[in-house]
Coordinates of N, CA and C in Angstrom, one line a residue:
M1 N -12.6 12.9 22.8 CA -13.1 12.6 21.4 C -14.0 13.1 20.6
L2 N -13.6 13.5 19.5 CA -14.6 14.3 18.6 C -15.6 13.3 18.0
D3 N -15.4 12.2 17.7 CA -16.5 11.5 17.1 C -16.7 9.9 17.9
P4 N -17.3 9.9 19.1 CA -17.3 8.9 19.9 C -18.2 7.8 19.5
N5 N -19.1 8.2 18.6 CA -19.7 6.9 17.9 C -19.4 6.6 16.4
G6 N -18.3 7.1 16.1 CA -17.6 7.2 14.5 C -18.4 7.6 13.4
F7 N -18.1 7.3 12.3 CA -19.1 7.6 11.2 C -18.3 6.6 10.2
I8 N -19.3 6.5 9.2 CA -19.2 5.3 8.0 C -18.2 6.2 7.2
I9 N -17.2 5.2 6.7 CA -16.4 5.6 5.8 C -16.6 5.2 4.4
S10 N -17.1 4.0 4.2 CA -17.5 3.2 3.2 C -18.5 2.3 3.9
A11 N -19.6 2.2 2.9 CA -20.9 1.1 3.1 C -21.1 0.5 2.0
A12 N -20.1 0.1 1.1 CA -20.1 -0.7 0.0 C -20.5 -2.2 0.3
P13 N -21.0 -2.8 -0.6 CA -21.2 -4.2 -0.1 C -19.9 -4.9 -0.1
G14 N -19.9 -6.3 0.6 CA -18.8 -6.9 0.7 C -18.1 -6.7 1.8
N15 N -17.0 -7.3 2.0 CA -15.9 -6.6 3.1 C -15.1 -5.7 2.9
Q16 N -14.9 -4.8 3.7 CA -14.0 -3.7 3.7 C -13.1 -3.9 4.7
N17 N -11.7 -4.2 4.6 CA -11.0 -4.3 5.7 C -9.3 -4.0 5.3
Y18 N -8.5 -4.2 6.4 CA -7.1 -3.8 6.1 C -6.9 -2.5 6.1
Q19 N -7.5 -1.8 6.7 CA -7.5 -0.2 6.2 C -6.1 0.6 6.9
S20 N -5.8 1.5 6.3 CA -4.8 2.5 6.4 C -5.1 3.9 6.3
V21 N -4.6 4.6 7.2 CA -5.1 6.0 7.2 C -3.5 7.1 7.2
T22 N -3.8 8.3 6.5 CA -2.8 9.2 6.8 C -3.1 10.6 6.7
A23 N -2.4 11.4 7.1 CA -2.9 13.0 7.0 C -2.3 13.6 5.9
T24 N -3.1 14.5 5.3 CA -2.6 15.4 4.2 C -2.7 16.5 4.4
K25 N -2.3 17.8 3.7 CA -2.7 19.3 4.0 C -4.1 19.3 4.0
Y26 N -5.1 18.6 3.6 CA -6.5 18.9 3.1 C -7.2 18.1 4.2
G27 N -6.7 17.1 4.9 CA -7.5 16.3 5.6 C -7.0 14.9 5.8
F28 N -7.7 13.8 5.7 CA -7.2 12.4 5.8 C -7.4 11.8 4.5
F29 N -6.6 10.7 4.3 CA -6.7 9.8 3.2 C -6.8 8.4 4.0
V30 N -7.8 7.5 3.6 CA -7.8 6.2 4.0 C -8.0 5.4 3.0
A31 N -7.2 4.2 3.0 CA -7.2 3.2 2.0 C -7.7 1.8 2.6
W32 N -8.1 0.9 1.9 CA -8.5 -0.4 2.2 C -8.7 -1.3 1.1
S33 N -8.8 -2.7 1.7 CA -8.8 -3.8 0.8 C -10.4 -4.0 0.6
D34 N -11.0 -4.2 -0.7 CA -12.7 -4.0 -0.6 C -13.2 -5.2 -1.5
S35 N -14.0 -5.9 -1.1 CA -14.3 -7.2 -1.9 C -15.7 -6.9 -2.5
R36 N -16.1 -5.8 -2.7 CA -17.3 -5.4 -3.4 C -17.9 -6.3 -4.4
S37 N -16.6 -6.4 -5.5 CA -16.7 -7.0 -6.7 C -16.5 -8.3 -6.6
G38 N -16.4 -9.1 -5.4 CA -16.0 -10.4 -5.5 C -14.4 -10.7 -4.8
S39 N -13.7 -10.3 -5.7 CA -12.2 -10.4 -5.2 C -11.7 -9.0 -4.5
A40 N -10.8 -9.4 -3.8 CA -10.3 -8.1 -3.2 C -9.4 -7.0 -3.9
D41 N -10.0 -5.6 -4.0 CA -9.2 -4.7 -4.6 C -8.9 -3.6 -3.5
I42 N -8.0 -2.9 -4.1 CA -8.0 -1.6 -3.3 C -8.6 -0.1 -3.5
Y43 N -9.1 0.4 -2.5 CA -10.1 1.5 -2.7 C -9.7 2.4 -1.8
G44 N -10.1 3.5 -1.8 CA -9.6 4.6 -0.8 C -10.7 5.9 -1.0
T45 N -10.4 6.9 0.0 CA -11.3 8.0 -0.1 C -10.4 9.1 0.8
R46 N -11.0 10.4 0.6 CA -10.5 11.5 1.2 C -11.5 12.0 2.1
L47 N -10.8 12.4 3.4 CA -12.0 13.1 4.4 C -11.5 14.7 4.3
K48 N -12.4 15.6 4.6 CA -12.0 16.9 4.7 C -11.7 17.2 6.0
R49 N -10.7 18.2 5.8 CA -10.1 18.4 7.1 C -11.0 19.2 8.1
G50 N -10.9 18.8 9.5 CA -11.7 19.4 10.2 C -13.4 19.0 10.3
S51 N -13.4 17.9 9.5 CA -14.9 17.5 9.5 C -14.9 15.8 9.3
E52 N -16.2 15.5 9.3 CA -16.2 14.0 9.2 C -16.9 13.6 7.6
D53 N -16.6 14.8 6.9 CA -17.2 14.8 5.4 C -16.2 13.9 4.6
V54 N -16.9 12.8 4.3 CA -16.1 11.8 3.3 C -16.3 12.2 1.9
L55 N -15.5 12.8 1.2 CA -15.5 13.4 -0.2 C -15.5 12.3 -1.1
A56 N -15.3 10.9 -1.0 CA -15.5 10.2 -2.0 C -16.5 9.0 -1.4
P57 N -17.7 8.9 -1.2 CA -18.2 8.1 -0.4 C -18.5 6.7 -1.0
L58 N -18.4 6.7 -2.4 CA -18.6 5.2 -3.0 C -16.8 4.9 -3.0
G59 N -16.0 5.4 -2.7 CA -14.6 5.0 -2.6 C -14.1 5.3 -4.1
I60 N -12.7 5.6 -4.0 CA -11.7 5.7 -5.3 C -11.2 4.5 -5.5
R61 N -11.5 4.1 -7.0 CA -10.8 2.6 -7.1 C -9.5 3.0 -7.4
I62 N -8.3 2.3 -6.8 CA -7.1 2.5 -6.7 C -6.5 1.5 -7.7
S63 N -6.8 0.2 -7.3 CA -6.4 -0.7 -7.9 C -7.4 -2.0 -8.4
T64 N -7.9 -2.4 -9.2 CA -8.9 -3.5 -9.3 C -8.3 -4.5 -10.6
A65 N -6.9 -4.9 -10.3 CA -6.3 -5.9 -11.0 C -6.9 -7.1 -10.8
S66 N -6.5 -8.2 -11.6 CA -6.9 -9.7 -11.4 C -6.5 -10.3 -10.3
T67 N -5.4 -9.7 -9.6 CA -4.8 -10.4 -8.5 C -5.8 -10.0 -7.2
T68 N -5.6 -10.7 -6.2 CA -6.2 -10.4 -5.0 C -5.2 -9.4 -4.3
E69 N -5.8 -8.3 -3.8 CA -5.0 -7.0 -3.5 C -5.3 -6.7 -1.9
F70 N -4.6 -6.7 -1.1 CA -5.1 -6.5 0.3 C -3.8 -5.7 1.2
S71 N -3.9 -5.4 2.3 CA -2.9 -4.8 3.1 C -2.3 -3.6 2.9
P72 N -3.3 -2.7 2.5 CA -2.6 -1.4 1.9 C -1.8 -0.7 3.1
R73 N -1.2 0.4 2.7 CA -0.4 1.1 3.6 C -0.5 2.5 2.6
V74 N -0.6 3.3 3.7 CA -0.4 4.9 2.8 C 0.6 5.9 3.7
A75 N 1.0 6.7 3.0 CA 1.7 8.0 3.1 C 1.4 9.3 2.4
S76 N 1.8 10.6 3.0 CA 1.4 11.4 2.1 C 2.9 12.5 2.1
E77 N 2.9 13.1 1.3 CA 4.0 14.2 1.4 C 3.5 15.7 1.6
G78 N 2.0 15.5 1.7 CA 1.4 16.7 2.1 C 0.0 16.7 1.0
D79 N 0.5 16.9 -0.4 CA -0.7 17.0 -1.6 C -1.0 15.5 -1.9
E80 N -0.1 14.9 -2.4 CA -0.4 13.3 -2.9 C -0.1 12.4 -1.8
V81 N -0.7 11.4 -2.1 CA -0.6 10.3 -1.3 C -0.1 9.0 -2.2
L82 N 0.6 8.1 -1.4 CA 1.3 6.8 -2.2 C 0.6 5.9 -1.3
V83 N -0.3 5.0 -2.0 CA -0.6 3.9 -1.6 C 0.0 2.6 -2.2
S84 N 0.4 1.7 -1.2 CA 1.1 0.6 -1.6 C 0.3 -0.7 -0.9
W85 N 0.3 -1.7 -1.5 CA -0.4 -3.0 -1.1 C 0.4 -4.3 -1.6
S86 N -0.3 -5.5 -1.1 CA -0.1 -6.5 -1.6 C -0.8 -7.2 -2.7
A87 N -0.3 -7.8 -3.8 CA -1.0 -8.5 -4.9 C -0.5 -9.6 -4.8
L88 N -1.7 -10.7 -4.9 CA -1.4 -12.1 -4.7 C -2.0 -12.8 -5.7
T89 N -1.3 -13.9 -6.2 CA -1.7 -14.8 -7.4 C -1.6 -16.0 -6.8
A90 N -2.0 -17.2 -7.4 CA -1.7 -18.4 -7.1 C -0.4 -18.7 -6.9
D91 N 0.5 -18.2 -7.5 CA 2.0 -18.4 -7.7 C 2.8 -17.5 -7.0
T92 N 2.5 -16.4 -6.9 CA 3.3 -15.3 -6.3 C 2.6 -14.3 -5.7
A93 N 3.4 -13.4 -4.7 CA 3.1 -12.4 -4.2 C 3.9 -11.0 -4.3
R94 N 3.6 -10.1 -4.5 CA 4.3 -8.9 -5.0 C 3.4 -7.8 -4.1
V95 N 4.8 -6.7 -4.2 CA 4.1 -5.4 -3.9 C 4.1 -4.2 -4.6
R96 N 2.8 -3.6 -4.8 CA 2.8 -2.6 -5.8 C 2.3 -1.3 -5.2
A97 N 2.0 -0.3 -5.8 CA 1.8 1.0 -5.4 C 1.3 2.2 -6.4
A98 N 0.7 3.1 -6.1 CA 0.1 3.9 -7.1 C -0.1 5.5 -6.1
R99 N 0.1 6.5 -6.9 CA -0.1 7.8 -6.5 C -1.3 8.3 -6.5
V100 N -2.0 8.9 -5.8 CA -3.2 9.4 -5.7 C -3.2 11.1 -5.5
K101 N -3.8 11.8 -6.5 CA -3.7 13.2 -6.3 C -4.4 13.6 -5.3
R102 N -4.5 15.0 -4.9 CA -5.3 15.6 -3.7 C -6.7 15.6 -4.3
N103 N -7.1 15.7 -5.6 CA -8.4 15.6 -5.9 C -9.1 14.4 -6.1
G104 N -8.4 13.5 -5.7 CA -8.5 11.9 -5.9 C -8.4 11.2 -7.2
D105 N -7.9 11.9 -8.3 CA -7.4 11.2 -9.3 C -6.3 10.0 -9.0
V106 N -6.5 8.8 -9.7 CA -5.4 7.9 -9.4 C -4.2 8.1 -10.7
R107 N -2.9 8.5 -10.5 CA -2.1 8.9 -11.2 C -1.6 7.5 -11.9
D108 N -1.6 6.3 -11.1 CA -1.0 5.1 -11.8 C -2.0 3.8 -11.4
R109 N -3.0 3.8 -12.5 CA -4.1 2.7 -12.4 C -3.6 1.4 -12.3
N110 N -4.0 0.6 -11.1 CA -3.4 -0.7 -11.2 C -2.0 -0.9 -10.4
G111 N -1.4 0.3 -10.4 CA -0.3 0.5 -9.6 C 1.1 0.3 -10.4
F112 N 2.4 0.1 -9.8 CA 3.5 0.1 -10.4 C 4.2 -0.8 -9.4
A113 N 5.2 -1.6 -10.1 CA 6.0 -2.7 -8.8 C 6.9 -2.1 -8.1
I114 N 6.7 -2.5 -6.8 CA 7.6 -2.0 -5.8 C 8.6 -3.1 -5.6
S115 N 8.2 -4.3 -5.3 CA 8.9 -5.5 -5.1 C 9.6 -6.0 -6.6
K116 N 10.6 -6.4 -6.6 CA 11.2 -7.0 -7.7 C 12.2 -8.1 -7.4
G117 N 12.7 -8.9 -8.3 CA 13.6 -10.0 -7.9 C 13.1 -11.3 -7.8
P118 N 14.0 -12.3 -7.6 CA 13.5 -13.7 -7.4 C 12.6 -14.2 -6.5
A119 N 12.5 -13.7 -5.5 CA 11.7 -14.1 -4.3 C 10.1 -14.3 -4.7
I120 N 9.6 -15.6 -4.5 CA 8.4 -15.8 -4.9 C 7.3 -14.9 -3.9
R121 N 7.7 -14.9 -2.9 CA 6.6 -14.2 -1.8 C 7.1 -12.9 -1.3
Q122 N 6.4 -11.9 -1.6 CA 6.8 -10.5 -1.1 C 5.9 -9.9 -0.8
L123 N 5.4 -9.7 0.6 CA 4.4 -9.2 1.0 C 4.4 -7.9 1.9
L124 N 3.6 -6.9 1.7 CA 3.7 -5.8 2.4 C 2.8 -6.0 3.8
F125 N 3.9 -6.2 4.9 CA 3.4 -6.1 6.4 C 3.9 -5.0 7.1
G126 N 4.9 -4.4 6.3 CA 5.4 -3.4 7.2 C 4.7 -2.0 7.1
N127 N 5.3 -1.0 6.7 CA 4.7 0.2 6.6 C 5.3 1.5 5.6
V128 N 4.7 2.5 5.4 CA 5.2 3.1 4.4 C 5.4 4.7 5.0
A129 N 6.4 5.3 4.8 CA 6.5 6.9 5.4 C 7.0 7.7 4.3
Y130 N 7.0 9.0 4.7 CA 7.4 10.1 3.6 C 8.5 11.1 4.3
A131 N 9.6 11.4 3.6 CA 10.5 12.1 4.4 C 11.7 12.6 3.2
R132 N 11.9 13.8 3.3 CA 12.8 14.3 2.3 C 12.9 13.9 0.6
G133 N 11.5 14.0 0.2 CA 11.3 13.8 -1.3 C 11.3 12.5 -1.7
R134 N 11.2 11.6 -0.7 CA 10.9 10.1 -1.1 C 10.4 9.4 0.1
Y135 N 9.7 8.4 -0.4 CA 8.7 7.4 0.4 C 9.7 6.3 0.7
F136 N 9.5 5.7 1.8 CA 10.2 4.4 2.3 C 9.1 3.3 2.4
I137 N 9.3 2.2 2.0 CA 8.3 1.1 2.0 C 9.3 -0.1 2.7
V138 N 8.7 -0.8 3.8 CA 9.1 -1.8 4.4 C 8.3 -3.1 4.0
Y139 N 8.9 -4.2 3.6 CA 8.1 -5.3 3.1 C 8.9 -6.6 3.5
G140 N 8.4 -8.0 3.6 CA 8.8 -8.8 3.7 C 9.0 -9.7 2.3
R141 N 10.1 -10.5 2.2 CA 10.1 -11.6 1.3 C 10.7 -12.9 1.3
A142 N 10.3 -13.9 0.8 CA 10.7 -15.3 1.0 C 10.9 -15.8 -0.3
P143 N 11.5 -17.0 -0.3 CA 11.9 -17.8 -1.4 C 10.7 -18.8 -2.1
V144 N 9.6 -19.2 -0.9 CA 8.6 -19.9 -1.5 C 7.5 -19.4 -1.0
M145 N 6.2 -19.8 -1.3 CA 4.8 -19.3 -0.8 C 4.5 -20.0 0.2
D146 N 5.0 -21.4 0.5 CA 4.5 -21.9 1.5 C 4.9 -21.5 3.0
E147 N 4.4 -21.9 4.2 CA 4.8 -21.5 5.6 C 5.7 -22.5 5.7
P148 N 6.9 -22.3 6.8 CA 6.7 -21.1 7.5 C 7.5 -20.1 6.7
P149 N 7.1 -18.9 7.2 CA 7.6 -17.9 6.4 C 9.2 -17.5 6.5
Y150 N 9.9 -18.3 5.9 CA 11.6 -17.7 6.1 C 11.6 -16.3 5.6
Q151 N 11.3 -15.5 6.3 CA 11.2 -14.2 5.6 C 12.3 -13.4 6.0
V152 N 12.7 -12.4 5.0 CA 13.6 -11.3 5.2 C 13.0 -10.0 5.0
M153 N 13.0 -9.0 6.1 CA 12.6 -7.7 5.7 C 13.5 -6.9 5.1
V154 N 12.7 -6.2 4.3 CA 13.7 -5.4 3.4 C 13.0 -4.1 3.1
G155 N 13.7 -3.1 2.8 CA 12.8 -1.7 2.3 C 13.5 -1.2 1.0
T156 N 12.9 -0.2 0.5 CA 13.2 0.5 -0.5 C 12.6 1.9 -0.4
R157 N 13.4 2.9 -1.2 CA 13.0 4.3 -1.3 C 12.2 4.4 -2.7
V158 N 11.0 5.1 -2.6 CA 10.6 5.5 -3.8 C 10.3 6.7 -4.2
K159 N 10.4 7.4 -5.4 CA 10.8 8.7 -5.7 C 9.7 8.7 -6.8
N160 N 8.6 9.5 -6.9 CA 7.5 9.3 -8.1 C 7.0 8.1 -8.0
D161 N 7.1 7.4 -9.2 CA 6.8 5.9 -9.5 C 8.1 5.1 -9.9
D162 N 9.2 5.5 -9.3 CA 10.4 4.6 -9.5 C 11.0 4.3 -8.1
V163 N 11.5 2.8 -8.3 CA 12.1 2.5 -7.0 C 13.4 2.7 -6.8
V164 N 13.9 3.3 -5.9 CA 15.3 4.2 -5.8 C 16.4 3.0 -5.7
D165 N 16.2 2.2 -4.6 CA 17.1 1.0 -4.4 C 16.9 -0.5 -4.9
N166 N 17.7 -0.6 -5.9 CA 17.9 -1.8 -6.5 C 19.4 -2.3 -6.5
P167 N 19.8 -3.3 -5.7 CA 19.0 -4.1 -4.9 C 18.3 -3.4 -3.6
V168 N 17.2 -4.0 -3.0 CA 16.7 -3.4 -1.5 C 17.9 -3.3 -0.8
I169 N 17.2 -2.6 0.3 CA 18.1 -2.5 1.6 C 17.6 -3.5 2.4
R170 N 18.4 -4.5 2.9 CA 17.9 -5.5 3.9 C 17.8 -4.9 5.3
I171 N 16.8 -5.2 5.8 CA 16.7 -4.6 7.1 C 16.9 -5.7 8.2
S172 N 16.4 -6.8 8.1 CA 16.6 -8.0 9.1 C 16.3 -9.4 8.4
H173 N 16.9 -10.2 9.0 CA 16.9 -11.7 8.4 C 17.2 -12.6 9.7
A174 N 16.6 -13.5 9.5 CA 17.0 -14.8 10.2 C 18.4 -15.4 9.7
P175 N 19.5 -16.0 10.3 CA 20.6 -16.5 9.8 C 20.2 -17.8 8.9
S176 N 19.0 -18.5 9.2 CA 18.9 -19.9 8.5 C 18.2 -19.3 7.1
V177 N 17.9 -18.0 6.7 CA 17.6 -17.8 5.5 C 18.4 -17.2 4.7
E178 N 19.7 -17.0 5.0 CA 20.7 -16.0 4.4 C 20.7 -16.7 3.0
Q179 N 21.0 -17.7 2.6 CA 21.3 -18.4 1.2 C 19.9 -18.6 0.7
L180 N 18.8 -18.5 1.3 CA 17.3 -18.8 0.6 C 16.4 -17.6 -0.2
A181 N 16.8 -16.6 0.5 CA 16.3 -15.4 0.0 C 16.9 -14.3 -0.5
P182 N 17.0 -14.3 -1.7 CA 18.1 -13.3 -2.3 C 17.6 -11.8 -2.0

């Protein structure tokens, strides 16, 4: 173990949780849900390879939209990082993403839409990975916001800032939701 006592990645006020980490050519990238401004936003930082140097100790603002943003997932193609997250309003839940350059600049401030379509609840509880020029994001969707979560797991490939699969790829579902979640 290189860091038996750990080290601080973010010391901002408020809660920082739902963290996710990926390796890049230059070190690591960490994203999290951050409530330093009151509502949950998405922040991230870079860590220098081979050290515990946090390159953006105040965090990089990835998305500070008016929605409640949580459950980030990250993947890297080596240079750039794709950060995806759930964006929640009183009526809907959607999945969004943004690309972060290796220097920490955010290419898509407040992100672009990953989940589309009529399902009201679309939440990122899956993961994101990179292979062969595309990211693959797995998320759940359901026809209503209320529990129980009659949820269908779907996935889509993303290239640059464009969703490749429309309609999405259905991964799994319960037979009882076949007619409910388009």
